[in-house]
Coordinates of C-alpha atoms in Angstrom, one line a residue:
M254 CA -27.6 6.3 51.7
E255 CA -27.7 8.5 48.6
I256 CA -29.2 7.3 45.3
T257 CA -29.4 8.7 41.9
L258 CA -32.5 9.8 40.0
G259 CA -31.7 7.2 37.3
H260 CA -31.7 4.5 40.0
V261 CA -35.1 5.8 41.3
N262 CA -36.5 5.6 37.8
R263 CA -35.4 2.0 37.4
M264 CA -36.8 0.8 40.8
T265 CA -39.6 -1.7 41.1
S266 CA -42.7 -0.4 42.9
E267 CA -41.6 -2.3 46.0
A268 CA -38.1 -0.9 45.9
F269 CA -39.5 2.6 45.3
I270 CA -41.8 2.4 48.3
E271 CA -39.1 0.9 50.5
S272 CA -36.6 3.6 49.5
L273 CA -38.9 6.6 49.4
G274 CA -41.9 5.6 51.6
W275 CA -40.5 7.5 54.6
I276 CA -40.2 10.8 52.8
F277 CA -43.7 11.7 53.9
E278 CA -43.8 10.7 57.6
H279 CA -45.2 7.2 58.1
S280 CA -47.1 7.5 54.8
P281 CA -45.7 5.1 52.3
W282 CA -49.0 5.4 50.3
V283 CA -47.6 8.6 48.9
A284 CA -44.6 6.9 47.3
K285 CA -46.8 4.0 46.2
R286 CA -49.0 6.3 44.2
A287 CA -46.2 8.5 42.9
W288 CA -44.3 5.5 41.4
T289 CA -46.7 5.4 38.5
A290 CA -45.5 8.9 37.4
R291 CA -42.0 7.7 36.5
P292 CA -39.7 8.4 34.8
F293 CA -38.7 11.6 36.5
S294 CA -36.4 14.0 34.6
T295 CA -35.6 16.1 37.7
L296 CA -35.7 15.9 41.5
E297 CA -38.3 18.7 41.3
Q298 CA -40.5 16.5 39.0
L299 CA -40.3 13.7 41.6
H300 CA -41.2 16.0 44.4
R301 CA -44.0 17.5 42.4
A302 CA -45.4 14.1 41.7
M303 CA -45.4 13.2 45.4
V304 CA -47.0 16.5 46.4
R305 CA -49.7 16.0 43.7
V306 CA -50.5 12.6 45.3
V307 CA -51.1 14.4 48.6
E308 CA -53.1 17.2 47.0
E309 CA -55.3 14.8 45.2
A310 CA -55.8 12.5 48.2
A311 CA -59.1 12.5 50.1
L312 CA -59.3 14.8 53.1
S313 CA -59.2 11.8 55.4
E314 CA -55.9 10.7 53.9
Q315 CA -54.5 14.2 54.2
L316 CA -55.4 14.3 57.9
E317 CA -54.0 10.9 58.4
L318 CA -50.7 12.1 56.9
L319 CA -50.7 15.2 59.2
R320 CA -51.5 13.1 62.2
A321 CA -48.5 10.8 61.4
H322 CA -46.1 13.7 62.3
P323 CA -44.7 13.9 65.8
D324 CA -45.1 16.9 68.0
L325 CA -42.3 19.4 67.7
A326 CA -40.1 19.1 70.8
G327 CA -42.2 16.0 71.8
R328 CA -40.6 13.1 73.4
L329 CA -42.6 10.3 71.8
Q330 CA -41.0 7.9 69.3
M331 CA -40.0 9.7 66.1
T332 CA -38.6 8.6 62.9
D333 CA -34.8 9.0 62.4
A334 CA -35.4 11.8 60.0
S335 CA -37.6 13.7 62.4
V336 CA -35.1 13.2 65.2
K337 CA -32.3 14.7 63.1
E338 CA -34.4 17.6 61.9
Q339 CA -35.5 18.5 65.4
Q340 CA -32.0 18.1 66.8
G341 CA -30.6 20.4 64.1
V342 CA -32.5 23.3 65.6
G343 CA -32.0 22.4 69.3
L344 CA -35.5 21.1 70.1
D345 CA -33.9 18.2 71.9
R346 CA -32.1 20.7 74.2
L347 CA -34.9 22.8 75.6
T348 CA -34.9 24.0 79.2
A349 CA -37.7 22.6 81.4
A350 CA -39.6 25.9 81.0
E351 CA -39.2 25.9 77.2
Y352 CA -40.3 22.2 77.0
E353 CA -43.4 23.0 79.1
Q354 CA -44.3 26.0 76.8
F355 CA -43.8 23.9 73.6
T356 CA -46.0 21.1 75.1
A357 CA -48.7 23.6 75.9
W358 CA -48.6 25.2 72.4
N359 CA -48.6 21.7 70.8
R360 CA -51.6 20.7 73.0
A361 CA -53.6 23.9 72.1
Y362 CA -52.8 23.6 68.4
T363 CA -53.8 19.9 68.3
E364 CA -57.0 20.6 70.2
R365 CA -57.9 23.3 67.7
F366 CA -57.0 21.6 64.5
G367 CA -57.0 17.8 65.2
F368 CA -53.4 17.3 64.0
P369 CA -50.0 18.3 65.4
F370 CA -48.2 21.5 64.6
I371 CA -46.0 20.9 61.6
M372 CA -43.2 23.1 60.4
A373 CA -40.1 22.4 58.2
V374 CA -37.6 23.3 60.9
R375 CA -34.4 23.3 58.8
G376 CA -33.0 26.8 58.9
Q377 CA -35.2 27.8 61.8
T378 CA -34.5 28.5 65.5
K379 CA -36.5 27.5 68.5
D380 CA -37.6 31.2 68.7
T381 CA -38.9 31.3 65.1
I382 CA -40.6 28.0 65.6
A383 CA -42.3 29.3 68.8
A384 CA -43.4 32.5 67.1
A385 CA -44.9 30.5 64.3
M386 CA -46.7 28.2 66.8
R387 CA -48.2 31.3 68.5
Q388 CA -49.3 32.9 65.2
R389 CA -50.6 29.8 63.5
V390 CA -52.9 28.6 66.3
G391 CA -55.0 31.6 65.5
N392 CA -55.5 30.6 61.8
E393 CA -58.8 29.5 60.4
P394 CA -58.9 25.6 60.1
E395 CA -59.0 25.6 56.3
R396 CA -56.0 27.9 56.1
E397 CA -54.1 25.9 58.7
L398 CA -54.7 22.7 56.8
E399 CA -53.3 24.3 53.7
T400 CA -50.3 25.7 55.7
A401 CA -49.6 22.3 57.4
L402 CA -49.7 20.5 54.0
H403 CA -47.3 23.1 52.5
E404 CA -44.9 22.5 55.4
V405 CA -45.1 18.8 54.8
S406 CA -44.2 19.4 51.2
K407 CA -41.1 21.5 52.3
I408 CA -40.0 18.7 54.7
A409 CA -40.3 16.2 51.9
R410 CA -38.2 18.3 49.6
F411 CA -35.5 18.6 52.2
R412 CA -35.5 14.8 52.6
L413 CA -35.4 14.2 48.9
N414 CA -32.5 16.6 48.5
D415 CA -30.6 14.7 51.2
L416 CA -31.3 11.3 49.6
I417 CA -31.1 11.7 45.9
H418 CA -28.3 12.9 43.6
Q419 CA -29.4 14.2 40.2

């Protein structure tokens, strides 16, 4: 379903949350708080308002948002958006050996940082994703929190672009 920015600006709080609450994975609180920033002149302004909500959130809320994301190449229940994003780069077609490697990297990453590896996978390949996993597991925790939140922001932008016509 595609909607217009004008439609978004006229939505009630409930309709806004229902329509945009999934943009940030399992975190409708982002849309709920961003609704008060209406009206939005551009899609960029809407995206920026939602990102600002995340940036201004308590660390515990930011971590909750990150932990709401599925493991890349994981087989646990994912949102429709995550399924499509991961299928688009072939993470649903890994060999058994590749799946084992991604699972090991996911486990090591989550143990180190306390949240799953997050990457906006659109335009990536399984090889570039694997390289990023290997590199980022060595980051300092503060830097990786910042990187993961930036990746969440990119995912949200892709999702908004797919949903809303300007």
